[in-house]
């Protein structure tokens, strides 16, 4: 659930207006605490849907653009697998730097993979042949 | 627009400053007026890199384009103690992004704590002469360049 009243919109607009490059905009928006809060309070699909709704507003204002970029940057705090899945069917419509920012997110993403391990029950024993030095021998039940 | 080696440079002219954007400008003026001198009114057509490298005709936003310009126009990095007025100052972001650029007005010297006076354009905002570290861009990693080839 995106709560617009919690966003630091003046800061977003300031960064947007002073940005000479997409990298500047990304770094400064990412340092905004309310962008991280935005990421924690929403899913990638919700963020992208909100970006699209801001992009297609007939009377789009500069603060809408700044908020839309903040939402894209918020994706960088989320699980990259979920972000990648949400991006599968999403395209920016008018945001000039959207692809740059998504490219930075992709380049800096840390992919987390969970591998389930099934370890048999047992316990660590001392090895008599090594002067009872503790070692990782499993005694099976 | 092309480099000296006749390769195309990505660039874009913007044509609008909205009333909302204009309403933000007094805030910048309050924040930075004591350390800057106004040279020109806000102009959306060019950004800092457009002022530095494109004669104020257009904006240059891509890091790749700036790497290309430095290489293909024959720029060479100049050590701070050899900088002269008119050399380029480039501000780098923490990730190596070309965050900002401008032209040196007064070189960095020991008596100014190695901080130069710079003329630069702040995105859509004004073109200003400012103390090198009194601007919204990080002065912690700057380099100086001059065309030598």
XYZ file of N, CA and C in Angstrom:
870
model
N 0.855 -1.198 0.000
C 0.000 0.000 0.000
C 0.893 1.251 0.000
N 0.720 2.086 -0.999
C 1.555 3.272 -1.106
C 0.836 4.463 -0.468
N 1.496 5.056 0.514
C 0.910 6.225 1.179
C 1.711 7.464 0.773
N 1.133 8.229 -0.104
C 1.851 9.371 -0.677
C 2.205 10.420 0.378
N 1.380 10.514 1.426
C 1.631 11.570 2.416
C 2.904 11.318 3.224
N 3.430 10.090 3.184
C 4.651 9.801 3.939
C 5.915 10.081 3.118
N 5.732 10.394 1.839
C 6.899 10.596 0.968
C 7.470 11.998 1.132
N 8.775 12.088 1.045
C 9.445 13.400 1.139
C 9.514 14.006 -0.271
N 8.364 14.435 -0.761
C 8.265 14.875 -2.158
C 9.153 16.099 -2.452
N 9.246 17.095 -1.551
C 10.158 18.210 -1.862
C 11.592 17.744 -2.109
N 12.050 16.753 -1.336
C 13.417 16.239 -1.556
C 13.514 15.535 -2.906
N 12.480 14.767 -3.264
C 12.489 14.087 -4.568
C 12.616 15.111 -5.698
N 11.825 16.184 -5.570
C 11.810 17.208 -6.630
C 13.165 17.899 -6.711
N 13.751 18.172 -5.549
C 15.068 18.826 -5.529
C 16.096 17.949 -6.273
N 16.130 16.663 -5.954
C 17.111 15.779 -6.611
C 16.837 15.695 -8.112
N 15.570 15.624 -8.462
C 15.199 15.538 -9.887
C 15.648 16.798 -10.626
N 15.441 17.947 -9.984
C 15.749 19.203 -10.677
C 17.244 19.489 -10.779
N 18.017 18.925 -9.879
C 19.466 19.182 -9.904
C 20.246 18.065 -10.591
N 19.529 17.068 -11.093
C 20.219 15.909 -11.689
C 20.698 16.229 -13.104
N 22.003 16.119 -13.299
C 22.572 16.212 -14.647
C 22.640 14.846 -15.317
N 22.580 13.802 -14.500
C 22.682 12.435 -15.034
C 21.706 11.530 -14.279
N 21.290 10.418 -14.890
C 20.442 9.459 -14.176
C 21.138 8.889 -12.944
N 22.463 8.749 -12.999
C 23.207 8.205 -11.858
C 23.074 9.090 -10.627
N 23.129 10.406 -10.826
C 22.961 11.354 -9.711
C 21.571 11.170 -9.099
N 20.555 11.116 -9.966
C 19.181 10.975 -9.482
C 19.029 9.680 -8.690
N 19.575 8.590 -9.200
C 19.479 7.286 -8.527
C 20.142 7.350 -7.147
N 21.381 7.850 -7.090
C 22.116 7.851 -5.825
C 21.403 8.696 -4.766
N 20.921 9.865 -5.183
C 20.328 10.759 -4.186
C 18.938 10.293 -3.757
N 18.152 9.760 -4.676
C 16.852 9.220 -4.268
C 17.038 8.001 -3.369
N 18.042 7.184 -3.655
C 18.254 5.970 -2.864
C 18.668 6.312 -1.433
N 19.275 7.488 -1.263
C 19.696 7.908 0.080
C 18.547 8.511 0.886
N 17.375 8.668 0.276
C 16.224 9.241 0.972
C 15.534 8.171 1.816
N 15.413 8.386 3.129
C 14.760 7.372 3.969
C 13.349 7.023 3.506
N 12.619 7.989 2.980
C 11.227 7.683 2.608
C 11.155 6.800 1.370
N 12.239 6.742 0.584
C 12.247 5.813 -0.559
C 12.393 4.379 -0.042
N 13.243 4.228 0.983
C 13.386 2.891 1.572
C 12.064 2.465 2.236
N 11.416 3.401 2.928
C 10.121 3.084 3.543
C 9.105 2.684 2.486
N 9.166 3.382 1.367
C 8.264 3.071 0.250
C 8.481 1.621 -0.212
N 9.750 1.234 -0.281
C 10.068 -0.130 -0.710
C 9.543 -1.157 0.286
N 9.632 -0.817 1.580
C 9.217 -1.768 2.616
C 7.697 -1.907 2.689
N 6.995 -0.861 2.236
C 5.539 -0.854 2.384
C 4.803 -1.293 1.126
N 5.528 -1.707 0.104
C 4.849 -2.033 -1.151
C 5.565 -3.166 -1.872
N 4.895 -3.732 -2.835
C 5.477 -4.802 -3.642
C 5.992 -4.193 -4.955
N 6.857 -4.919 -5.660
C 7.312 -4.403 -6.957
C 6.157 -4.130 -7.915
N 5.162 -4.999 -7.927
C 4.025 -4.788 -8.841
C 3.248 -3.533 -8.475
N 3.079 -3.294 -7.184
C 2.372 -2.075 -6.761
C 3.151 -0.827 -7.179
N 4.479 -0.884 -6.999
C 5.297 0.277 -7.366
C 5.206 0.553 -8.867
N 5.326 -0.501 -9.660
C 5.305 -0.300 -11.114
C 3.924 0.164 -11.587
N 2.880 -0.350 -10.952
C 1.529 0.119 -11.311
C 1.375 1.603 -10.983
N 1.942 2.003 -9.847
C 1.860 3.422 -9.463
C 2.675 4.292 -10.423
N 3.843 3.787 -10.854
C 4.656 4.549 -11.827
C 3.852 4.756 -13.099
N 3.226 3.688 -13.576
C 2.444 3.799 -14.813
C 1.306 4.802 -14.650
N 0.628 4.760 -13.504
C -0.499 5.689 -13.328
C -0.008 7.138 -13.301
N 1.199 7.352 -12.757
C 1.747 8.717 -12.768
C 2.175 9.123 -14.180
N 2.718 8.151 -14.918
C 3.200 8.456 -16.272
C 2.076 8.876 -17.211
N 0.909 8.271 -17.047
C -0.167 8.508 -18.018
C -1.134 9.603 -17.582
N -0.852 10.258 -16.472
C -1.719 11.366 -16.057
C -1.773 12.418 -17.150
N -2.952 12.879 -17.521
C -3.045 13.869 -18.591
C -2.354 15.193 -18.224
N -2.531 15.620 -16.993
C -1.916 16.882 -16.546
C -0.754 16.543 -15.625
N 0.241 15.877 -16.171
C 1.336 15.416 -15.327
C 2.191 16.583 -14.850
N 2.487 16.589 -13.555
C 3.280 17.671 -12.968
C 4.710 17.187 -12.736
N 5.681 18.103 -12.597
C 7.063 17.682 -12.337
C 7.194 16.823 -11.087
N 6.361 17.122 -10.068
C 6.481 16.296 -8.866
C 6.019 14.861 -9.137
N 5.098 14.701 -10.087
C 4.706 13.337 -10.465
C 5.896 12.581 -11.050
N 6.671 13.272 -11.862
C 7.846 12.645 -12.476
C 8.852 12.270 -11.387
N 9.078 13.197 -10.465
C 10.037 12.937 -9.391
C 9.576 11.758 -8.528
N 8.275 11.702 -8.229
C 7.740 10.591 -7.418
C 7.881 9.279 -8.185
N 7.607 9.321 -9.479
C 7.722 8.102 -10.297
C 9.160 7.575 -10.282
N 10.118 8.472 -10.392
C 11.515 8.027 -10.323
C 11.839 7.464 -8.931
N 11.299 8.088 -7.890
C 11.540 7.577 -6.528
C 10.987 6.156 -6.397
N 9.845 5.906 -7.026
C 9.252 4.559 -6.968
C 10.123 3.545 -7.699
N 10.677 3.967 -8.815
C 11.587 3.055 -9.531
C 12.822 2.758 -8.683
N 13.359 3.795 -8.045
C 14.556 3.594 -7.216
C 14.211 2.703 -6.012
N 12.977 2.813 -5.507
C 12.564 1.957 -4.382
C 12.697 0.474 -4.736
N 12.550 0.149 -6.004
C 12.697 -1.259 -6.427
C 14.072 -1.810 -6.057
N 15.076 -0.918 -5.965
C 16.446 -1.382 -5.701
C 16.584 -1.955 -4.293
N 15.622 -1.666 -3.400
C 15.671 -2.212 -2.034
C 14.928 -3.548 -1.944
N 14.259 -3.925 -3.004
C 13.408 -5.117 -2.922
C 14.119 -6.347 -3.464
N 13.520 -7.496 -3.213
C 14.086 -8.760 -3.703
C 14.194 -8.715 -5.226
N 15.406 -8.923 -5.707
C 15.608 -8.730 -7.141
C 14.818 -9.734 -7.981
N 14.653 -10.937 -7.473
C 13.874 -11.937 -8.224
C 12.445 -11.454 -8.430
N 11.857 -10.898 -7.360
C 10.479 -10.401 -7.459
C 10.418 -9.181 -8.384
N 11.457 -8.333 -8.316
C 11.500 -7.150 -9.189
C 11.585 -7.588 -10.647
N 12.466 -8.554 -10.899
C 12.654 -9.022 -12.282
C 11.347 -9.609 -12.825
N 10.657 -10.330 -11.980
C 9.383 -10.922 -12.407
C 8.352 -9.827 -12.717
N 8.303 -8.806 -11.857
C 7.337 -7.718 -12.073
C 7.671 -6.910 -13.328
N 8.949 -6.853 -13.650
C 9.359 -6.076 -14.829
C 9.100 -6.805 -16.147
N 8.783 -8.086 -16.057
C 8.627 -8.890 -17.279
C 7.637 -8.263 -18.253
N 6.524 -7.790 -17.714
C 5.490 -7.236 -18.596
C 5.320 -5.735 -18.406
N 6.382 -5.080 -18.004
C 6.263 -3.642 -17.751
C 7.240 -2.864 -18.627
N 6.766 -1.776 -19.200
C 7.604 -0.896 -20.019
C 7.362 0.541 -19.582
N 8.427 1.344 -19.467
C 8.190 2.769 -19.196
C 7.528 3.426 -20.403
N 6.654 4.390 -20.131
C 5.942 5.045 -21.242
C 6.583 6.393 -21.602
N 6.871 7.178 -20.593
C 7.392 8.522 -20.897
C 8.629 8.904 -20.087
N 8.962 8.159 -19.068
C 10.094 8.556 -18.216
C 11.419 8.318 -18.950
N 12.073 9.399 -19.288
C 13.276 9.336 -20.122
C 14.375 8.488 -19.489
N 14.519 8.602 -18.167
C 15.637 7.925 -17.498
C 15.233 6.594 -16.857
N 14.019 6.125 -17.112
C 13.572 4.881 -16.456
C 14.490 3.711 -16.806
N 14.827 3.585 -18.074
C 15.673 2.442 -18.473
C 17.065 2.539 -17.842
N 17.599 3.765 -17.745
C 18.907 3.930 -17.092
C 18.841 3.450 -15.647
N 17.778 3.868 -14.966
C 17.676 3.534 -13.542
C 17.466 2.032 -13.358
N 16.635 1.443 -14.192
C 16.441 -0.009 -14.108
C 17.741 -0.746 -14.429
N 18.511 -0.179 -15.342
C 19.792 -0.796 -15.684
C 20.748 -0.742 -14.481
N 20.765 0.373 -13.758
C 21.619 0.470 -12.558
C 21.167 -0.560 -11.525
N 19.838 -0.691 -11.352
C 19.313 -1.662 -10.376
C 19.764 -3.072 -10.764
N 19.671 -3.382 -12.041
C 20.064 -4.721 -12.505
C 21.551 -4.961 -12.269
N 22.365 -3.936 -12.566
C 23.820 -4.101 -12.432
C 24.253 -4.244 -10.985
N 23.498 -3.634 -10.066
C 23.927 -3.645 -8.663
C 23.146 -4.657 -7.830
N 22.256 -5.417 -8.478
C 21.407 -6.362 -7.729
C 22.247 -7.486 -7.149
N 21.895 -7.879 -5.943
C 22.495 -9.075 -5.342
C 21.436 -10.169 -5.433
N 21.723 -11.174 -6.204
C 20.750 -12.251 -6.395
C 20.852 -13.222 -5.223
N 19.740 -13.445 -4.583
C 19.708 -14.361 -3.441
C 19.019 -15.647 -3.870
N 19.740 -16.749 -3.770
C 19.161 -18.043 -4.116
C 19.136 -18.916 -2.874
N 18.013 -19.512 -2.589
C 17.896 -20.391 -1.427
C 17.960 -21.840 -1.893
N 18.901 -22.579 -1.328
C 19.014 -24.013 -1.667
C 18.654 -24.817 -0.424
N 17.575 -25.616 -0.456
C 17.223 -26.413 0.720
C 18.217 -27.567 0.910
N 18.766 -27.703 2.102
C 19.707 -28.792 2.404
C 19.033 -29.757 3.382
N 19.146 -31.024 3.104
C 18.590 -32.033 4.009
C 19.749 -32.798 4.628
N 20.093 -32.451 5.865
C 21.240 -33.074 6.539
C 20.730 -34.180 7.454
N 21.316 -35.392 7.358
C 20.849 -36.464 8.237
C 21.159 -36.155 9.700
N 20.333 -36.704 10.575
C 20.533 -36.431 12.004
C 21.801 -37.123 12.494
N 22.509 -36.536 13.410
C 23.729 -37.131 13.939
C 24.400 -36.149 14.879
N 25.612 -36.447 15.289
C 26.310 -35.495 16.156
C 27.796 -35.500 15.834
N 28.470 -34.449 16.225
C 29.903 -34.325 15.967
C 30.662 -35.128 17.015
N 31.640 -35.905 16.560
C 32.416 -36.753 17.479
C 33.890 -36.357 17.448
N 34.610 -36.771 18.477
C 36.070 -36.637 18.481
C 36.652 -37.844 17.756
N 37.773 -37.657 17.048
C 38.399 -38.736 16.272
C 39.554 -39.315 17.093
N 39.471 -40.569 17.590
C 40.540 -41.131 18.431
C 41.883 -41.186 17.722
N 41.888 -41.324 16.399
C 43.156 -41.407 15.668
C 43.854 -40.053 15.566
N 43.160 -39.012 15.906
C 43.771 -37.670 15.873
C 43.799 -37.078 17.279
N 44.197 -37.914 18.220
C 44.324 -37.481 19.615
C 43.036 -36.848 20.136
N 41.943 -37.420 19.733
C 40.636 -36.940 20.189
C 40.356 -35.480 19.813
N 41.073 -35.012 18.811
C 40.776 -33.668 18.343
C 39.358 -33.630 17.789
N 38.575 -32.666 18.213
C 37.209 -32.611 17.669
C 37.209 -32.479 16.160
N 36.412 -33.261 15.525
C 36.323 -33.198 14.068
C 34.870 -33.398 13.664
N 34.639 -33.362 12.402
C 33.255 -33.362 11.934
C 32.805 -34.736 11.471
N 32.967 -35.700 12.337
C 32.471 -37.035 12.017
C 31.040 -37.143 12.520
N 30.200 -37.565 11.667
C 28.804 -37.687 12.061
C 28.547 -39.107 12.566
N 27.964 -39.192 13.726
C 27.543 -40.508 14.229
C 26.068 -40.647 13.893
N 25.797 -41.553 13.013
C 24.420 -41.713 12.599
C 23.641 -42.478 13.669
N 22.387 -42.170 13.849
C 21.576 -42.881 14.840
C 21.307 -44.335 14.420
N 25.368 16.386 -33.112
C 26.635 16.850 -32.550
C 27.658 15.714 -32.619
N 28.912 16.063 -32.903
C 29.937 15.051 -33.123
C 31.205 15.382 -32.336
N 31.978 14.355 -32.061
C 33.294 14.570 -31.449
C 34.283 14.983 -32.536
N 35.501 15.296 -32.119
C 36.544 15.660 -33.078
C 36.857 14.512 -34.026
N 36.494 13.294 -33.596
C 36.707 12.142 -34.479
C 35.464 11.810 -35.294
N 34.519 12.757 -35.352
C 33.327 12.680 -36.204
C 32.342 11.589 -35.809
N 32.376 11.202 -34.530
C 31.377 10.248 -34.052
C 30.245 10.977 -33.335
N 29.040 10.471 -33.521
C 27.839 11.087 -32.949
C 27.887 11.077 -31.420
N 27.442 12.183 -30.805
C 27.339 12.250 -29.338
C 25.859 12.272 -28.972
N 25.435 11.353 -28.102
C 24.044 11.368 -27.627
C 23.770 12.676 -26.894
N 22.673 13.336 -27.243
C 22.338 14.591 -26.559
C 20.839 14.824 -26.661
N 20.338 15.713 -25.823
C 18.898 15.992 -25.833
C 18.638 17.416 -25.383
N 17.802 18.120 -26.141
C 17.382 19.469 -25.746
C 16.042 19.372 -25.021
N 15.972 19.882 -23.814
C 14.689 19.990 -23.121
C 14.155 21.394 -23.375
N 12.829 21.542 -23.324
C 12.289 22.840 -23.737
C 11.355 23.487 -22.722
N 11.293 22.918 -21.516
C 10.298 23.477 -20.604
C 10.808 23.532 -19.168
N 10.521 24.649 -18.523
C 10.619 24.710 -17.063
C 9.207 25.014 -16.578
N 8.645 24.097 -15.849
C 7.249 24.277 -15.438
C 7.160 25.287 -14.291
N 5.967 25.814 -14.038
C 5.805 26.722 -12.894
C 6.231 26.072 -11.581
N 5.917 24.784 -11.435
C 6.300 24.098 -10.202
C 7.819 24.094 -10.040
N 8.513 23.774 -11.121
C 9.982 23.762 -11.063
C 10.511 25.155 -10.737
N 9.912 26.142 -11.378
C 10.345 27.527 -11.145
C 10.152 27.915 -9.672
N 9.106 27.361 -9.065
C 8.851 27.669 -7.659
C 9.911 27.093 -6.720
N 10.694 26.130 -7.206
C 11.759 25.558 -6.372
C 13.010 26.445 -6.367
N 13.125 27.309 -7.370
C 14.374 28.049 -7.525
C 14.710 28.961 -6.337
N 13.714 29.654 -5.749
C 14.075 30.497 -4.595
C 14.759 29.708 -3.483
N 14.384 28.456 -3.347
C 15.024 27.627 -2.309
C 16.521 27.462 -2.605
N 16.843 27.204 -3.871
C 18.261 27.083 -4.247
C 18.977 28.404 -4.018
N 18.289 29.496 -4.340
C 18.927 30.810 -4.189
C 19.219 31.111 -2.722
N 18.295 30.744 -1.851
C 18.526 30.953 -0.414
C 19.705 30.111 0.057
N 19.765 28.907 -0.452
C 20.764 27.957 0.025
C 22.182 28.305 -0.454
N 22.291 28.803 -1.679
C 23.617 28.931 -2.275
C 24.031 30.363 -2.628
N 23.171 31.352 -2.353
C 23.454 32.701 -2.858
C 24.709 33.304 -2.248
N 25.059 32.931 -1.017
C 26.208 33.569 -0.375
C 27.528 33.133 -1.012
N 27.537 32.021 -1.719
C 28.797 31.527 -2.282
C 28.741 31.430 -3.797
N 27.827 32.173 -4.407
C 27.744 32.077 -5.864
C 27.334 33.407 -6.482
N 27.670 33.535 -7.742
C 27.310 34.738 -8.501
C 26.513 34.281 -9.717
N 25.351 34.881 -9.908
C 24.489 34.474 -11.019
C 25.055 34.956 -12.349
N 25.137 34.054 -13.316
C 25.599 34.415 -14.666
C 24.436 34.479 -15.647
N 23.463 33.575 -15.498
C 22.352 33.535 -16.456
C 21.132 32.919 -15.794
N 19.977 33.272 -16.310
C 18.725 32.746 -15.783
C 18.571 31.265 -16.125
N 17.664 30.576 -15.417
C 17.439 29.159 -15.722
C 17.103 28.939 -17.191
N 17.664 27.868 -17.745
C 17.467 27.555 -19.159
C 17.416 26.028 -19.300
N 16.294 25.499 -19.762
C 16.179 24.032 -19.798
C 16.948 23.383 -20.948
N 17.410 24.182 -21.904
C 17.966 23.605 -23.135
C 19.237 22.801 -22.910
N 20.055 23.222 -21.946
C 21.330 22.528 -21.732
C 21.564 22.316 -20.240
N 22.321 21.288 -19.930
C 22.707 21.027 -18.544
C 24.193 21.369 -18.380
N 24.771 20.950 -17.279
C 26.182 21.301 -17.024
C 27.084 20.783 -18.137
N 26.886 19.519 -18.502
C 27.765 18.940 -19.524
C 27.522 19.600 -20.890
N 26.305 20.067 -21.124
C 26.024 20.802 -22.360
C 26.721 22.154 -22.373
N 26.810 22.778 -21.183
C 27.562 24.035 -21.101
C 29.044 23.781 -21.322
N 29.572 22.754 -20.675
C 31.017 22.512 -20.708
C 31.484 22.001 -22.072
N 30.687 21.108 -22.664
C 31.183 20.399 -23.850
C 30.390 20.668 -25.135
N 29.248 21.363 -25.040
C 28.416 21.512 -26.233
C 28.011 22.962 -26.495
N 28.789 23.896 -25.984
C 28.553 25.318 -26.255
C 27.136 25.775 -25.923
N 26.532 25.183 -24.915
C 25.196 25.574 -24.438
C 24.097 25.279 -25.463
N 24.349 24.414 -26.419
C 23.337 24.132 -27.441
C 22.349 23.053 -27.001
N 22.795 22.139 -26.132
C 21.987 20.958 -25.834
C 22.450 20.347 -24.514
N 21.721 19.337 -24.059
C 22.095 18.634 -22.831
C 22.784 17.320 -23.144
N 23.760 16.962 -22.328
C 24.420 15.654 -22.442
C 24.218 14.955 -21.105
N 23.594 13.795 -21.133
C 23.182 13.146 -19.898
C 23.837 11.780 -19.677
N 24.409 11.221 -20.720
C 24.918 9.847 -20.643
C 26.386 9.832 -20.230
N 26.714 8.995 -19.246
C 28.127 8.838 -18.863
C 28.958 8.335 -20.035
N 28.367 7.451 -20.832
C 29.115 6.904 -21.978
C 29.489 8.015 -22.961
N 28.589 8.980 -23.120
C 28.871 10.087 -24.039
C 30.028 10.941 -23.519
N 30.080 11.105 -22.198
C 31.153 11.927 -21.619
C 32.497 11.209 -21.695
N 32.490 9.915 -21.487
C 33.718 9.132 -21.672
C 34.198 9.282 -23.110
N 33.252 9.223 -24.025
C 33.572 9.348 -25.454
C 34.162 10.731 -25.758
N 33.555 11.776 -25.216
C 34.042 13.139 -25.469
C 35.463 13.307 -24.939
N 35.695 12.866 -23.701
C 37.036 13.030 -23.117
C 38.088 12.311 -23.961
N 37.716 11.145 -24.479
C 38.682 10.368 -25.259
C 38.844 10.936 -26.672
N 37.726 11.196 -27.331
C 37.788 11.526 -28.760
C 38.075 13.001 -29.035
N 37.891 13.853 -28.022
C 38.231 15.271 -28.215
C 39.629 15.590 -27.693
N 40.356 14.593 -27.236
C 41.749 14.796 -26.859
C 41.954 15.434 -25.493
N 41.045 15.182 -24.549
C 41.238 15.722 -23.196
C 42.275 14.891 -22.442
N 43.041 15.579 -21.624
C 44.025 14.913 -20.774
C 43.811 15.395 -19.344
N 43.940 14.485 -18.392
C 43.785 14.900 -16.994
C 44.975 15.780 -16.581
N 44.660 16.850 -15.846
C 45.669 17.808 -15.390
C 45.726 17.753 -13.863
N 46.908 17.692 -13.306
C 47.033 17.706 -11.843
C 46.586 19.064 -11.302
N 46.061 19.059 -10.085
C 45.448 20.273 -9.519
C 46.411 21.467 -9.501
N 47.693 21.205 -9.258
C 48.634 22.337 -9.155
C 49.029 22.903 -10.523
N 48.545 22.289 -11.597
C 48.848 22.782 -12.952
C 47.607 23.333 -13.660
N 46.492 23.387 -12.950
C 45.231 23.827 -13.577
C 45.285 25.316 -13.887
N 44.708 25.679 -15.040
C 44.632 27.082 -15.439
C 43.162 27.455 -15.675
N 42.862 28.761 -15.660
C 41.482 29.175 -15.966
C 41.059 28.631 -17.332
N 39.828 28.152 -17.402
C 39.316 27.601 -18.659
C 39.407 26.090 -18.744
N 40.189 25.465 -17.870
C 40.222 24.000 -17.842
C 38.873 23.475 -17.356
N 38.623 22.225 -17.673
C 37.363 21.584 -17.264
C 37.541 20.962 -15.889
N 36.531 21.147 -15.037
C 36.476 20.401 -13.775
C 35.340 19.398 -13.892
N 35.621 18.152 -13.527
C 34.596 17.104 -13.578
C 34.383 16.572 -12.161
N 33.121 16.542 -11.740
C 32.763 16.000 -10.424
C 32.270 14.567 -10.631
N 32.879 13.627 -9.918
C 32.481 12.229 -10.050
C 31.651 11.787 -8.844
N 30.617 11.005 -9.110
C 29.839 10.394 -8.032
C 30.585 9.217 -7.447
N 30.039 8.657 -6.368
C 30.724 7.565 -5.677
C 30.879 6.331 -6.559
N 30.032 6.199 -7.567
C 30.120 5.041 -8.460
C 30.848 5.375 -9.766
N 31.501 6.530 -9.818
C 32.246 6.898 -11.019
C 31.415 7.644 -12.046
N 30.156 7.888 -11.736
C 29.264 8.633 -12.627
C 29.780 10.071 -12.815
N 29.642 10.593 -14.033
C 30.027 11.988 -14.300
C 28.909 12.890 -13.778
N 28.981 13.190 -12.497
C 27.853 13.831 -11.816
C 27.645 15.287 -12.239
N 28.752 15.983 -12.520
C 28.665 17.422 -12.790
C 29.960 17.866 -13.458
N 29.868 18.935 -14.235
C 31.099 19.497 -14.813
C 30.957 21.012 -14.929
N 32.078 21.665 -15.132
C 32.085 23.115 -15.295
C 33.445 23.567 -15.789
N 33.603 24.882 -15.863
C 34.880 25.452 -16.305
C 35.534 26.185 -15.141
N 36.830 26.016 -15.015
C 37.570 26.648 -13.918
C 37.709 28.145 -14.208
N 37.339 28.968 -13.232
C 37.507 30.422 -13.341
C 38.801 30.837 -12.637
N 38.966 30.350 -11.419
C 40.229 30.564 -10.690
C 40.732 29.197 -10.250
N 41.956 28.845 -10.600
C 42.464 27.503 -10.291
C 42.581 27.246 -8.785
N 42.620 25.976 -8.411
C 42.835 25.647 -6.995
C 44.252 26.032 -6.581
N 44.390 26.711 -5.476
C 45.701 27.132 -4.978
C 45.743 26.916 -3.470
N 46.947 26.853 -2.918
C 47.084 26.602 -1.476
C 46.330 27.653 -0.664
N 46.387 28.922 -1.126
C 45.750 29.984 -0.346
C 44.221 29.893 -0.362
N 43.667 29.117 -1.290
C 42.206 28.898 -1.286
C 41.899 27.448 -0.865
N 42.826 26.858 -0.138
C 42.664 25.479 0.353
C 42.431 24.496 -0.796
N 43.039 24.798 -1.929
C 42.942 23.941 -3.123
C 41.515 23.792 -3.636
N 40.715 24.818 -3.389
C 39.343 24.804 -3.915
C 39.256 25.864 -5.019
N 38.870 25.479 -6.223
C 38.816 26.448 -7.322
C 37.518 27.255 -7.310
N 37.497 28.293 -8.123
C 36.253 28.987 -8.432
C 35.792 28.427 -9.781
N 34.514 28.122 -9.885
C 34.018 27.357 -11.033
C 32.811 28.054 -11.649
N 32.713 28.008 -12.964
C 31.479 28.436 -13.648
C 30.782 27.174 -14.144
N 29.537 26.982 -13.725
C 28.842 25.756 -14.145
C 27.339 25.984 -14.180
N 26.661 25.059 -14.810
C 25.191 25.101 -14.942
C 24.631 23.957 -14.110
N 23.613 24.237 -13.316
C 23.076 23.222 -12.417
C 21.782 22.659 -12.999
N 21.929 21.631 -13.828
C 20.781 20.985 -14.493
C 19.924 22.056 -15.173
N 18.621 22.126 -14.821
C 17.765 23.135 -15.459
C 17.915 24.518 -14.821
N 18.589 24.550 -13.700
C 18.708 25.815 -12.950
C 19.759 26.725 -13.590
N 20.202 27.691 -12.889
C 21.032 28.770 -13.435
C 22.450 28.321 -13.782
N 23.095 29.173 -14.549
C 24.540 29.109 -14.728
C 25.137 30.053 -13.693
N 26.095 29.555 -12.919
C 26.613 30.313 -11.782
C 28.129 30.252 -11.726
N 28.715 31.268 -11.107
C 30.115 31.154 -10.684
C 30.061 30.855 -9.184
N 30.709 29.776 -8.779
C 30.591 29.348 -7.387
C 31.911 28.774 -6.889
N 32.076 28.793 -5.599
C 33.219 28.106 -4.992
C 33.028 26.611 -5.274
N 34.119 25.957 -5.650
C 34.009 24.581 -6.149
C 33.254 23.624 -5.272
N 33.340 23.814 -3.957
C 32.653 22.874 -3.063
C 31.341 23.430 -2.515
N 30.892 24.547 -3.065
C 29.601 25.093 -2.621
C 28.590 24.922 -3.753
N 28.139 23.713 -3.917
C 27.160 23.384 -4.948
C 26.526 22.048 -4.548
N 25.478 21.611 -5.224
C 24.801 20.371 -4.794
C 25.537 19.095 -5.212
N 26.727 19.222 -5.744
C 27.439 18.059 -6.291
C 28.673 17.781 -5.441
N 29.067 16.514 -5.398
C 30.118 16.090 -4.485
C 31.498 16.553 -4.969
N 32.162 17.341 -4.123
C 33.504 17.830 -4.459
C 34.574 16.825 -4.028
N 34.165 15.737 -3.402
C 35.152 14.818 -2.817
C 35.963 14.082 -3.875
N 35.454 14.007 -5.094
C 36.217 13.329 -6.148
C 36.102 14.143 -7.436
N 36.964 15.152 -7.556
C 36.969 15.964 -8.781
C 38.275 15.735 -9.532
N 38.189 15.887 -10.844
C 39.387 15.826 -11.687
C 39.328 16.993 -12.664
N 40.500 17.374 -13.140
C 40.602 18.506 -14.068
C 41.092 17.995 -15.423
N 40.586 18.607 -16.485
C 40.935 18.153 -17.836
C 41.222 19.361 -18.728
N 42.045 19.102 -19.746
C 42.352 20.122 -20.760
C 42.571 19.391 -22.084
N 42.144 20.032 -23.183
C 42.424 19.441 -24.501
C 43.893 19.667 -24.811
N 44.613 18.580 -25.030
C 46.059 18.698 -25.294
C 46.453 18.071 -26.619
N 45.513 17.383 -27.252
C 45.891 16.694 -28.503
C 45.100 17.271 -29.671
